[in-house]
Coordinates of C-alpha atoms in Angstrom, one line a residue:
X1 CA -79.5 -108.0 289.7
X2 CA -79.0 -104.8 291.7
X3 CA -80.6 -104.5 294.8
X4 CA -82.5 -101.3 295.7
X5 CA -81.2 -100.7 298.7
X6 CA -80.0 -96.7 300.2
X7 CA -76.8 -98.1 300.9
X8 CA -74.5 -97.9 297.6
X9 CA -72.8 -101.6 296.4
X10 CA -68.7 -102.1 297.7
X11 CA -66.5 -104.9 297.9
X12 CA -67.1 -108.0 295.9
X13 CA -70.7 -107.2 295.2
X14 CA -69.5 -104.2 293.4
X15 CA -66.9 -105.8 291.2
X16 CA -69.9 -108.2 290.2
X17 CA -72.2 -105.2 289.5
X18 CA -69.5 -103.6 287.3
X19 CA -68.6 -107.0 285.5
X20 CA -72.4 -107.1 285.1
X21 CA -72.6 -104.1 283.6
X22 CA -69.8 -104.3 281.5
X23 CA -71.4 -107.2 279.5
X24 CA -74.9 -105.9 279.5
X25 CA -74.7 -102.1 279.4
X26 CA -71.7 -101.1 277.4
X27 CA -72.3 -103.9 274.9
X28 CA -73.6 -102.3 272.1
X29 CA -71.3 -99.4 272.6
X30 CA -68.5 -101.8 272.6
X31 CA -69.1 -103.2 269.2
X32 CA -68.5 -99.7 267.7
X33 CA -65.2 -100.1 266.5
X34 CA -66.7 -102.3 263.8
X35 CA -67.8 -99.6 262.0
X36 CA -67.4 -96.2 263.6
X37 CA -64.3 -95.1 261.6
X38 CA -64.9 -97.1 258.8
X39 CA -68.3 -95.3 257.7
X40 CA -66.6 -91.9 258.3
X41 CA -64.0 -92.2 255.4
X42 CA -66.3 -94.8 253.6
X43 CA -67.2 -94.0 249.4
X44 CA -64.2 -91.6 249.5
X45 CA -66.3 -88.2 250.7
X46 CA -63.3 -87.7 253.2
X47 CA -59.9 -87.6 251.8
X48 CA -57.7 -89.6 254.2
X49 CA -55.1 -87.4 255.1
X50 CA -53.3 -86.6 258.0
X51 CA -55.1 -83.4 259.3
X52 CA -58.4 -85.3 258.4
X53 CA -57.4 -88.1 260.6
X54 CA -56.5 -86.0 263.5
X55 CA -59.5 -83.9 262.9
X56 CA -61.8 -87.1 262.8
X57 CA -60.4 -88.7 266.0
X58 CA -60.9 -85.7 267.6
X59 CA -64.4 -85.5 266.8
X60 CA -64.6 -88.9 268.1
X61 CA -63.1 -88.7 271.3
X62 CA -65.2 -85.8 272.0
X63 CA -68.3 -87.0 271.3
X64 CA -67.6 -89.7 273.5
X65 CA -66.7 -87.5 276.5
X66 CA -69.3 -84.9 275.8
X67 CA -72.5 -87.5 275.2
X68 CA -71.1 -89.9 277.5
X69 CA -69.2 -88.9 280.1
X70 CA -70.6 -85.8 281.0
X71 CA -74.4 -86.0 279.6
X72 CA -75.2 -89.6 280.2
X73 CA -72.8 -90.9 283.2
X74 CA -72.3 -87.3 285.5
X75 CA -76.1 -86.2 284.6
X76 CA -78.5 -87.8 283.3
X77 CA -78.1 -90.9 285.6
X78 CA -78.8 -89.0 288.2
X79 CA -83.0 -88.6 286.6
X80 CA -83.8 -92.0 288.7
X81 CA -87.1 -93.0 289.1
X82 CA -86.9 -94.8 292.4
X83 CA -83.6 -96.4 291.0
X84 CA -85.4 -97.1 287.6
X85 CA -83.9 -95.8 284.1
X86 CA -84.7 -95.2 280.6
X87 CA -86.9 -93.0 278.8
X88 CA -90.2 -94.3 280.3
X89 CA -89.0 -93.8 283.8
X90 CA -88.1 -90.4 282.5
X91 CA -91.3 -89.6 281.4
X92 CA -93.1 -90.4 284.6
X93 CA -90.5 -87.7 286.4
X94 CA -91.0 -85.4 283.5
X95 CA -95.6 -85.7 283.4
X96 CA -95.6 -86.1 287.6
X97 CA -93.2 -82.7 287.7
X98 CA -96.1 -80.9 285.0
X99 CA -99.3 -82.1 286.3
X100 CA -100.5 -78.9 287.1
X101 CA -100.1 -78.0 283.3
X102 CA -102.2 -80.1 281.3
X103 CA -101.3 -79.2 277.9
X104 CA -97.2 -79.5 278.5
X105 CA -98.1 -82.7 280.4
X106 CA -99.9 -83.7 277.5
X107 CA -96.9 -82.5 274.7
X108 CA -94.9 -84.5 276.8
X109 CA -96.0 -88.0 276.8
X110 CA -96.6 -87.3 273.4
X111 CA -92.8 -87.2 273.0
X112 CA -92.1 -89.8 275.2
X113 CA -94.3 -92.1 273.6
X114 CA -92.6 -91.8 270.5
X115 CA -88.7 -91.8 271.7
X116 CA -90.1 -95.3 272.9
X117 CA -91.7 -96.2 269.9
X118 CA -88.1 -94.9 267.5
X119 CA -86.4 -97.1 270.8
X120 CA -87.6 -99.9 268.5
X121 CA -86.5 -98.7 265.4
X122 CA -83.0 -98.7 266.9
X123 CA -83.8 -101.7 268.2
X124 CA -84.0 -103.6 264.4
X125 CA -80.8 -102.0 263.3
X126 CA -78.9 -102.5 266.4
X127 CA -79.0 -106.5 265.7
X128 CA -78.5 -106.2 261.9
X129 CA -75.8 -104.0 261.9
X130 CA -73.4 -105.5 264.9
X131 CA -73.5 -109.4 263.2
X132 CA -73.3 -107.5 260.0
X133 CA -70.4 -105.9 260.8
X134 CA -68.6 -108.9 262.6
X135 CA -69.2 -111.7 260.0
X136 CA -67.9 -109.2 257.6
X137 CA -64.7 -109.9 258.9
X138 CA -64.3 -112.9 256.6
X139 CA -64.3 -110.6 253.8
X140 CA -60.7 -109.5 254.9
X141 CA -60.1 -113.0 256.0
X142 CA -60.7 -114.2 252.0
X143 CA -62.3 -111.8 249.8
X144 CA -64.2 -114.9 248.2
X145 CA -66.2 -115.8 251.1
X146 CA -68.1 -112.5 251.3
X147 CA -71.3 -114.2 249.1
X148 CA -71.3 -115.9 252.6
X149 CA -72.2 -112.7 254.7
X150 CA -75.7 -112.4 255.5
X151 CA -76.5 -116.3 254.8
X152 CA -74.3 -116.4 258.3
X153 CA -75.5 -113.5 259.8
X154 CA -79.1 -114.7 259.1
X155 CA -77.8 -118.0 260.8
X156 CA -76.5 -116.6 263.8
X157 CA -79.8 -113.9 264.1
X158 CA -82.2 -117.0 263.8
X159 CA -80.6 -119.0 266.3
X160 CA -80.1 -115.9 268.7
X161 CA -84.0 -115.3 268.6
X162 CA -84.9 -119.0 268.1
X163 CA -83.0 -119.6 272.0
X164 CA -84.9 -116.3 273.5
X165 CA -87.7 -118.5 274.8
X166 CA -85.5 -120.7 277.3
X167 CA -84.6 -117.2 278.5
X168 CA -80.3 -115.9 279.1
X169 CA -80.1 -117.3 283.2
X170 CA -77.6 -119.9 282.1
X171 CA -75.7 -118.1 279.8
X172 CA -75.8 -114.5 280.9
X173 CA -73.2 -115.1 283.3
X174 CA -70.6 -115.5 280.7
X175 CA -71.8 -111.7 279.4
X176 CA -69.6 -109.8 281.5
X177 CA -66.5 -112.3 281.4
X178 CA -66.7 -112.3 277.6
X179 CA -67.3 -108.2 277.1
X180 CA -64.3 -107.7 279.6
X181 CA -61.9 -109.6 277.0
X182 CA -63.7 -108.1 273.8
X183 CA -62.6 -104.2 275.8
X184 CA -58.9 -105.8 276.6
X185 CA -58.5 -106.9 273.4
X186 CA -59.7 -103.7 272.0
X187 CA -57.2 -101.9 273.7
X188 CA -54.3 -104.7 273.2
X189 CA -55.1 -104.0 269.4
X190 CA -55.3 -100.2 269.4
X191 CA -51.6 -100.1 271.4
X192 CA -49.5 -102.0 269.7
X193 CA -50.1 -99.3 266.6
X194 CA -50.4 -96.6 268.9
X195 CA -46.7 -97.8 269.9
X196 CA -45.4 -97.4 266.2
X197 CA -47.2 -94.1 265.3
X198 CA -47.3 -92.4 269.3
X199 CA -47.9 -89.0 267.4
X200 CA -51.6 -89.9 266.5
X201 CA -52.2 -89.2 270.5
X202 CA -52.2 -85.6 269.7
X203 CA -55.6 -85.7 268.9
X204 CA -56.6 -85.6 272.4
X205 CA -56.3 -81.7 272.1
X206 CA -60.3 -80.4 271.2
X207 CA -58.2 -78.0 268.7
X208 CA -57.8 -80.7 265.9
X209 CA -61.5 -81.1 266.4
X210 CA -61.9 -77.4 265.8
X211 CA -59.8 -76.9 263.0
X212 CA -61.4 -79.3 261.1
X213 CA -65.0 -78.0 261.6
X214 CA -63.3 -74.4 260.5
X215 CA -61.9 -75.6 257.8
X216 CA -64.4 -77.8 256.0
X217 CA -67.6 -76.9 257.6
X218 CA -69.4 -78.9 255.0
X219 CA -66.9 -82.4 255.2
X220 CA -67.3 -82.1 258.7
X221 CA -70.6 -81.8 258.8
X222 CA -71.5 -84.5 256.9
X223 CA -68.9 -87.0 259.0
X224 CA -71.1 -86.1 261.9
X225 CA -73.5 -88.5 260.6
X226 CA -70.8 -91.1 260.8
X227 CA -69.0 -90.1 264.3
X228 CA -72.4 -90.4 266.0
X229 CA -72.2 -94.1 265.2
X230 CA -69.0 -94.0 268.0
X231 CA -71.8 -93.7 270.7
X232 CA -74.7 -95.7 269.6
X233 CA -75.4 -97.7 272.3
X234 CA -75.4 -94.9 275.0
X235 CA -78.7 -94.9 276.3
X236 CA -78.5 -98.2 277.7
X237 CA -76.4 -96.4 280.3
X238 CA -79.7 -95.0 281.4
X239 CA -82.3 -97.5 281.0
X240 CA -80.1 -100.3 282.4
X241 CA -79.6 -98.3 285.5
X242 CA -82.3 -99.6 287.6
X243 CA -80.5 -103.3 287.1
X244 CA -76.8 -102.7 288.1
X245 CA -77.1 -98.9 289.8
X246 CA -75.6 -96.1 289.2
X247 CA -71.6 -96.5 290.9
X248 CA -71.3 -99.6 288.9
X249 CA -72.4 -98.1 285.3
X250 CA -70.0 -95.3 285.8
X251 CA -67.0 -97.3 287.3
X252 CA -67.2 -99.6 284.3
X253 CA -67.7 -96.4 281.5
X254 CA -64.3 -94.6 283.8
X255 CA -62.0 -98.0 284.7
X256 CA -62.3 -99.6 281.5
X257 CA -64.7 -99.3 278.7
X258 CA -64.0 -95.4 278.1
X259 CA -60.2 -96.2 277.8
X260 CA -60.6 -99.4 275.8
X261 CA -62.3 -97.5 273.1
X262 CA -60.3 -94.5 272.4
X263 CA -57.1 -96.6 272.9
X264 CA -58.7 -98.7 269.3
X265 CA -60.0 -95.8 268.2
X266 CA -56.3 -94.0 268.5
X267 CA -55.0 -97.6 267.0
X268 CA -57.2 -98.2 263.9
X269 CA -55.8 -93.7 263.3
X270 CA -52.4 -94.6 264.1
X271 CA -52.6 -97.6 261.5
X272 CA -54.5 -95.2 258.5
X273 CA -51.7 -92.4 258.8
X274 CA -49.6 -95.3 258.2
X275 CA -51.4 -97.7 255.6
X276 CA -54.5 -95.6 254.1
X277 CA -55.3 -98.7 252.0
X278 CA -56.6 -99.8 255.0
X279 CA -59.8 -97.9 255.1
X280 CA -62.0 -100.7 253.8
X281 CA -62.1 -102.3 257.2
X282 CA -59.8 -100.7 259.9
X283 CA -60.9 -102.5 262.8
X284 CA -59.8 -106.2 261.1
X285 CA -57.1 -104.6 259.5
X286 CA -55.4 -104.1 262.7
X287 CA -55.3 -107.9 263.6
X288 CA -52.2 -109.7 262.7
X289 CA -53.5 -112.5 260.1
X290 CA -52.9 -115.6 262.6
X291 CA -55.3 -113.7 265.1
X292 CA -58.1 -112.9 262.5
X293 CA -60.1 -116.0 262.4
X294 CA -60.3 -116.1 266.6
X295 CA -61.0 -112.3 266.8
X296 CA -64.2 -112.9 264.4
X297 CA -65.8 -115.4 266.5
X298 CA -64.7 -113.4 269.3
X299 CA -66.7 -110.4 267.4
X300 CA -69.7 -112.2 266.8
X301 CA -69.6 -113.4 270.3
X302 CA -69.7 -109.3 271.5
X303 CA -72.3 -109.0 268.6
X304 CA -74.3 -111.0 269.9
X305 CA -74.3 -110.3 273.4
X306 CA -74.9 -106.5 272.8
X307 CA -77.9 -107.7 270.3
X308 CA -79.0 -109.7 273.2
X309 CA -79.3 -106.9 275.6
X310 CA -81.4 -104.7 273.1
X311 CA -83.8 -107.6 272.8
X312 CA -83.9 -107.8 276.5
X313 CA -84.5 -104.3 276.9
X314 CA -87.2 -104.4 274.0
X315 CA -89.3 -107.1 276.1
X316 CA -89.2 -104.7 279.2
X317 CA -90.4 -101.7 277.5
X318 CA -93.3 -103.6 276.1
X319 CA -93.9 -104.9 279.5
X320 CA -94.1 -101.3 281.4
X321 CA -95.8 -100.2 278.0
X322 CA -98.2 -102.9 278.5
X323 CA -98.8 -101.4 282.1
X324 CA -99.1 -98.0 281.2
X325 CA -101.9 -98.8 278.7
X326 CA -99.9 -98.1 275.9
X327 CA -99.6 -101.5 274.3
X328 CA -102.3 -104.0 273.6
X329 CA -102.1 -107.2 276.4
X330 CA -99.6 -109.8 275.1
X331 CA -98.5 -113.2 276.4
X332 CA -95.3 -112.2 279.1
X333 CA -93.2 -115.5 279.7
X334 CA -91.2 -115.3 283.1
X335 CA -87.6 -117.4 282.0
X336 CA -86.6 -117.7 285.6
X337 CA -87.8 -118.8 289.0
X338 CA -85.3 -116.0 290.5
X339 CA -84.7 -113.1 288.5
X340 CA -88.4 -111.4 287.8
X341 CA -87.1 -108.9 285.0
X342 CA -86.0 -111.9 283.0
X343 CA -89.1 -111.9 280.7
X344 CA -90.1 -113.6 277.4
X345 CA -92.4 -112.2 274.9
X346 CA -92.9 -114.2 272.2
X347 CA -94.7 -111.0 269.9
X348 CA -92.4 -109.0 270.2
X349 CA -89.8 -111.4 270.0
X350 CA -90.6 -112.7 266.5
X351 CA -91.8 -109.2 265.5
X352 CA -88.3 -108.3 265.8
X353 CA -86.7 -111.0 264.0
X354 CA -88.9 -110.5 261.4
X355 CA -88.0 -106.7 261.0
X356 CA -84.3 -107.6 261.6
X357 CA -84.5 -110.1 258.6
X358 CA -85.5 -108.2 256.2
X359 CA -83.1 -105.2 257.2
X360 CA -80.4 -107.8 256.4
X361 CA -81.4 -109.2 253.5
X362 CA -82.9 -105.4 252.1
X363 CA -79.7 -103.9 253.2
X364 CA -76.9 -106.7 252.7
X365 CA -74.1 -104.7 254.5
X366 CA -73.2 -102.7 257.3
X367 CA -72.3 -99.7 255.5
X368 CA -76.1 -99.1 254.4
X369 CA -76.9 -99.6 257.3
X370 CA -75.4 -97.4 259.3
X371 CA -77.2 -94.7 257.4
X372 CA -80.0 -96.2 258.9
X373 CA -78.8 -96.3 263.0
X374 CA -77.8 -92.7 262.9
X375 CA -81.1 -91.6 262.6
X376 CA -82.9 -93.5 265.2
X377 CA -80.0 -93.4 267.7
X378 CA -80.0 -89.2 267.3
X379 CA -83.7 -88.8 267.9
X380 CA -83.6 -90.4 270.9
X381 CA -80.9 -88.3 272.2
X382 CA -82.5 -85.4 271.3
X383 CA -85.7 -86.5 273.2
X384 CA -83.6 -87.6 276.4
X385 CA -82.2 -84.4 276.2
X386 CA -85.2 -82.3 276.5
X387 CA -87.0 -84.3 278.9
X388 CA -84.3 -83.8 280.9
X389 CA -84.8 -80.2 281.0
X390 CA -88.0 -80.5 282.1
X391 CA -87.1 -82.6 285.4
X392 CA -84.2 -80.3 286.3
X393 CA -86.5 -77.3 286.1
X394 CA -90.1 -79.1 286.8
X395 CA -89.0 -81.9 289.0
X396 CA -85.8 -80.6 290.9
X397 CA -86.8 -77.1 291.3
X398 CA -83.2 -75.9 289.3
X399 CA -83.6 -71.9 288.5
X400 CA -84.8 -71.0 284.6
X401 CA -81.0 -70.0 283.7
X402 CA -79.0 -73.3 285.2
X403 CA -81.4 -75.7 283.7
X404 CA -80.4 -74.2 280.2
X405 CA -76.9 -74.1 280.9
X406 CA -77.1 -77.7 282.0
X407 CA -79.0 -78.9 278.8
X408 CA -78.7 -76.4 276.7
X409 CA -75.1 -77.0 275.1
X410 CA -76.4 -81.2 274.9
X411 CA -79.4 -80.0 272.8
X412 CA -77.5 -78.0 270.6
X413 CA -74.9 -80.8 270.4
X414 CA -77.7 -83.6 269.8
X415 CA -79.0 -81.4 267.3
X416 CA -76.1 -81.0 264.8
X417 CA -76.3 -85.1 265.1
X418 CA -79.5 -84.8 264.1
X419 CA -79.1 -82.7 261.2
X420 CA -76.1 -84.5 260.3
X421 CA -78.5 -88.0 260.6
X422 CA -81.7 -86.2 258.6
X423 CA -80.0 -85.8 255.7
X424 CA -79.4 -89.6 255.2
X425 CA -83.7 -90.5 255.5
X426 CA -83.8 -91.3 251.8
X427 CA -80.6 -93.4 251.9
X428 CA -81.5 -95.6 255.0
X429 CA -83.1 -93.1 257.5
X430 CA -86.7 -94.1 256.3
X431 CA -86.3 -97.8 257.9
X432 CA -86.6 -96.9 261.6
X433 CA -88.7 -93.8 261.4
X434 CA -91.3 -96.2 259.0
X435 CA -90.8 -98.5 262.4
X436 CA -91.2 -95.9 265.1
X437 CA -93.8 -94.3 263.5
X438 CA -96.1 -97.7 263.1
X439 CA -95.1 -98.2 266.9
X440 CA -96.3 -95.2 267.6
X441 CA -99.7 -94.9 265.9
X442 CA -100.2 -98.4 267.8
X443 CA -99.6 -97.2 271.2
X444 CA -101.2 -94.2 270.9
X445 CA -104.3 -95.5 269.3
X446 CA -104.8 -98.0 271.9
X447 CA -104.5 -95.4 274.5
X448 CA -106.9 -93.5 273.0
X449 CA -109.0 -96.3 272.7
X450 CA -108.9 -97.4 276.1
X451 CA -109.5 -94.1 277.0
X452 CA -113.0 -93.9 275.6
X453 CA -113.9 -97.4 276.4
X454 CA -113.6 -96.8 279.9
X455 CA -115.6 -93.4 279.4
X456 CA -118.4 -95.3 277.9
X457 CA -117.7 -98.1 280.7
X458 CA -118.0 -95.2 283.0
X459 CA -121.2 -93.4 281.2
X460 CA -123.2 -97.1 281.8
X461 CA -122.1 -97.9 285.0
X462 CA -124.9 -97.3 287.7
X463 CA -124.9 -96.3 291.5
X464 CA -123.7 -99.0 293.9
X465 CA -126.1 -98.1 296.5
X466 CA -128.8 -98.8 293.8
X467 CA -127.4 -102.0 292.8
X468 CA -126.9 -103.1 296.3
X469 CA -130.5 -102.3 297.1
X470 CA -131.8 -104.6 294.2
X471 CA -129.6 -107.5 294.9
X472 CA -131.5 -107.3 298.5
X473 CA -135.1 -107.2 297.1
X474 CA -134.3 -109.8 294.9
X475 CA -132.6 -112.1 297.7
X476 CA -136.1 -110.8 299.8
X477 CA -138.1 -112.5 296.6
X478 CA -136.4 -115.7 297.0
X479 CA -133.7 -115.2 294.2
X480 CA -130.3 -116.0 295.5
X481 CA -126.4 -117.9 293.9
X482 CA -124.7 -120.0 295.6
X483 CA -121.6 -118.4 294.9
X484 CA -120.2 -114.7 294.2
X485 CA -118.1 -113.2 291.8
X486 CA -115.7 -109.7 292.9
X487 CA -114.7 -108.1 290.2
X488 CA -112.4 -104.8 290.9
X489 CA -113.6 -101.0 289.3
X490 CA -111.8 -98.0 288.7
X491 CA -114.6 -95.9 289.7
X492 CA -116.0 -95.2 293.9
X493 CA -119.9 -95.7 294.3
X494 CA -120.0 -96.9 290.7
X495 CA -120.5 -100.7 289.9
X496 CA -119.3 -102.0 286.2
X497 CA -122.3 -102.6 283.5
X498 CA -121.0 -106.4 283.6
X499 CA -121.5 -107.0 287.1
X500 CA -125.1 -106.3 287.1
X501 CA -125.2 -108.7 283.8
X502 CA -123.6 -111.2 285.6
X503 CA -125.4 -110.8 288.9
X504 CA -129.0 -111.1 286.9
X505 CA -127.7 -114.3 285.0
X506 CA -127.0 -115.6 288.5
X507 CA -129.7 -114.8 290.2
X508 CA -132.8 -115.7 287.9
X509 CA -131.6 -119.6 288.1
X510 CA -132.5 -121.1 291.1
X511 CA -130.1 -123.9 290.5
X512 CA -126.7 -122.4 290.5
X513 CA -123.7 -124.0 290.1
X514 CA -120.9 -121.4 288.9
X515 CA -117.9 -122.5 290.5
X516 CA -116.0 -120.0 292.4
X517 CA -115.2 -116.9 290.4
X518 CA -117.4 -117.9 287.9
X519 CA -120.9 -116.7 287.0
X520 CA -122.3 -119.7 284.7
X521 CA -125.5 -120.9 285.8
X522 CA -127.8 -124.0 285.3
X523 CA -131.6 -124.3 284.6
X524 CA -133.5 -123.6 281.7
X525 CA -133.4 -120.4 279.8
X526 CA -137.6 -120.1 279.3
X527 CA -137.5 -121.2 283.3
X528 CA -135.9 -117.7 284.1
X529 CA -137.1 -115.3 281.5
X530 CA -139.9 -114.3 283.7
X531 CA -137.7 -114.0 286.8
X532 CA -134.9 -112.1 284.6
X533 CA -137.3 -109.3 283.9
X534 CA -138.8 -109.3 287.6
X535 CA -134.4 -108.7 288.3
X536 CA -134.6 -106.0 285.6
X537 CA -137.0 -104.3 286.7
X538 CA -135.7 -104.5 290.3
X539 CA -132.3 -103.7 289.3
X540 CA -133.6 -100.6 287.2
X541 CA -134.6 -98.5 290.5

């Protein structure tokens, strides 16, 4: 765990950090591959020819140096909250940075609230779709085991939720080791096609990505729903940040996940400008047929450790939800006797599993599916993006026309996603807006409610000088508890409705026995009905 410290991590301790991070940060991102390139030429709507090809890796390895590299590692890590990440810690910079305008602090939370609640949207498909995607493997392995799909993905889900409780302090130390080979072996697979077709490595140039955008403005719009998928998995960046810091996060993204990826994703072209049969699954396809059976398990291994990290992340968003007042008070579970961000919560936990069933079972495949990530993955962007804006300008003091030029050309970029994403809702898109939308009539109705329960709390709450006054005429009277109960309040020279309740149940019994920090009192009840309405009465003035 990274410690907050002003002095940045070196040596050994950063190599840790980084391994850390490798296996718990860029996991979801890793698993990509899986799908990425196989949902943008999926159901034929891109012919697979060669300037498609060069146009669609492009598009890839642009997105993944535009949303990555320089929005998420070069500037939005730098939006800390005293070395805390993600879109909460955002949102505290962004409502602190506005306070003095109510209605755009107001507008704000608003938003944030509901890039949280969409966060578990995402965080249903994430699961689904990774194990999806790797068990589907055995499909190329032998086309008559694919009736065995989501009976094995429903295994490996219930026994990956089923071990939450014991908590991930044993095995999480393997995360990192086992995401380092998943990124080599990325990379070992994209080369050795990369080495028979070198010419595919022309897509580097942002040109092929241009051309193809001039030239079929709708095709390419449309495989922007698809290419998004390449970067799914990018936020963790930011809300794992406060764990590992930000030098680690970025040396990992620079030394070896960022190259890993477009080295398979310059393979898995390489090998369809070759073999265009190969579009059913690419990423499998590129496996010589002795390796297949280990790089599945290896697959679902990766799966399953980016799955786990979501789920971790989803308990600690509930938790600083819970905090806020945003979420209703649930059971929290601390899994270790070290690490206090290691956190079970059982709700949530089998909340999830339930919504990640059915998206299995409802779904049945990766490909629907992925027209349901898109979706939730681009509206969180969008909403990083603009309270970003806000805590250059608000928060950092940046001038009007640099914090546009900053964020401007990110908007604009999250927004064709967006688009792209919007027009899939009826095919898929519904299932995590249905999800973020629930979550976000829960949080904010409890907030609200909270909100006017302490008003009323408030309303019937009486002076403290008064109610100090009448516990002294009543100890004057002969009416006094053997023991006190403190209980805290929100508001100075008030005292809480329930104290004076508390304080009149103790004091009209002249036999009390409440044990310390209790207020439950002997003696019979028609003893102290004349003495409870001497207290009211006293209490009154």
């Amino acid at each position: 765990m990274h410690s907050r410290s002003s002095d940045p991590p070196t040596g050994s301790k950063l190599a840790a950090l980084t391994l850390g991070a490798v296996g718990v940060v860029y996991g979801d991102i890793g698993t990509s591959p899986l799908y990425a390139l196989k949902e943008v030429f999926a159901h034929g709507r891109i012919d697979i020819t060669p300037d498609n090809i060069y146009g669609i890796l492009s598009l890839v390895v642009w997105t993944l140096t535009v949303i990555v590299s320089l929005k998420y590692v070069l500037l939005i890590l730098r939006a800390d909250n005293n070395g805390e990440g993600g879109l909460i810690a955002m949102l505290a910079l962004a409502s602190t940075a506005v306070k003095e305008r109510p209605a755009l602090r107001r507008r704000l939370l608003i938003l944030g609230v509901f890039g949280t609640a969409i966060f578990f949207g995402d965080g249903v498909i994430t699961p689904a779709i990774s194990v999806l995607s790797a068990v589907e493997g055995l499909e190329v392995a032998a086309p008559g085991l694919h009736r065995y799909v989501v009976p094995v993905t429903l295994v490996v889900l219930t026994l990956l939720f089923a071990a939450q409780r014991f908590g991930t302090g044993g095995i999480g130390k393997f995360f990192g080791p086992v995401t380092a080979v998943w990124f080599i072996v990325l990379a070992l697979l994209g080369v050795v096609h990369i080495v028979e077709n070198p010419a595919v490595l022309a897509a580097l140039s942002p040109h092929y990505a241009l051309a193809f955008m001039w030239q079929h403005p709708g095709t390419a719009f449309v495989s922007l729903g698809a290419v998004v998928l390449c970067v799914t998995g990018a936020e963790a960046l930011y809300a794992d940040m406060g764990h590992f810091g930000k030098r680690p996060i970025r040396l990992a993204w620079f030394s070896l996940v960022m190259p890993a990826l477009m080295i398979n994703y310059f393979g898995q072209g390489a090998m369809l400008l070759q073999r265009p049969e190969t579009v059913k699954n690419p990423f499998y396809e590129m496996a010589p047929e002795w390796a297949l059976y280990p790089l599945i398990v290896l697959a679902t291994l990766a799966t399953v450790i980016a799955s786990q990290a979501l789920i971790t992340a989803a308990f600690s968003v509930t938790k600083q939800a819970i905090q806020l007042g945003y979420f209703p008070r649930l059971r929290v579970t601390h899994t270790s006797v070290k690490e206090t961000g290691q956190i079970y919560v059982p709700f949530v936990n089998w909340g999830l599993y339930t919504c990640i069933v059915l998206a299995v079972v409802t779904f049945g495949s990766s490909s629907k599916l992925a027209s349901a990530y898109g979706i939730a993955v681009t509206t969180d962007m969008l909403i990083t993006t603009t309270m970003t804006f806000f805590v250059i300008r608000y928060s950092w003091k940046y001038p009007w026309a640099l914090c546009v030029a900053a964020t401007g050309f990110f908007f604009l970029v999250d927004a064709m996603f967006f688009a792209a994403n919007a027009i899939k809702i009826l095919d898929g898109g519904w299932f995590p807006l249905a999800i973020g939308a629930a979550m976000f009539t829960l949080m904010m109705t409890w907030k609200q409610g909270r909100r006017l329960m302490s008003e009323r709390l408030r309303e019937e709450a009486i002076d403290l000088k008064s109610f100090l006054e009448s516990v002294f005429i009543s100890r004057r009277r002969g009416f006094r508890a053997r023991r006190c109960s403190w209980r805290p309040s929100r508001a100075a020279r008030r005292t809480r409705c329930c104290t004076t309740s508390s304080t009149t149940r103790c004091c009209t019994s002249r036999t009390c026995s409440s044990p310390s920090g209790t207020t439950r009192c002997r003696g019979s009840r028609s003893a102290s009905a004349a003495r409870s309405s001497r207290w009211a009465t006293a209490a009154g003035r």
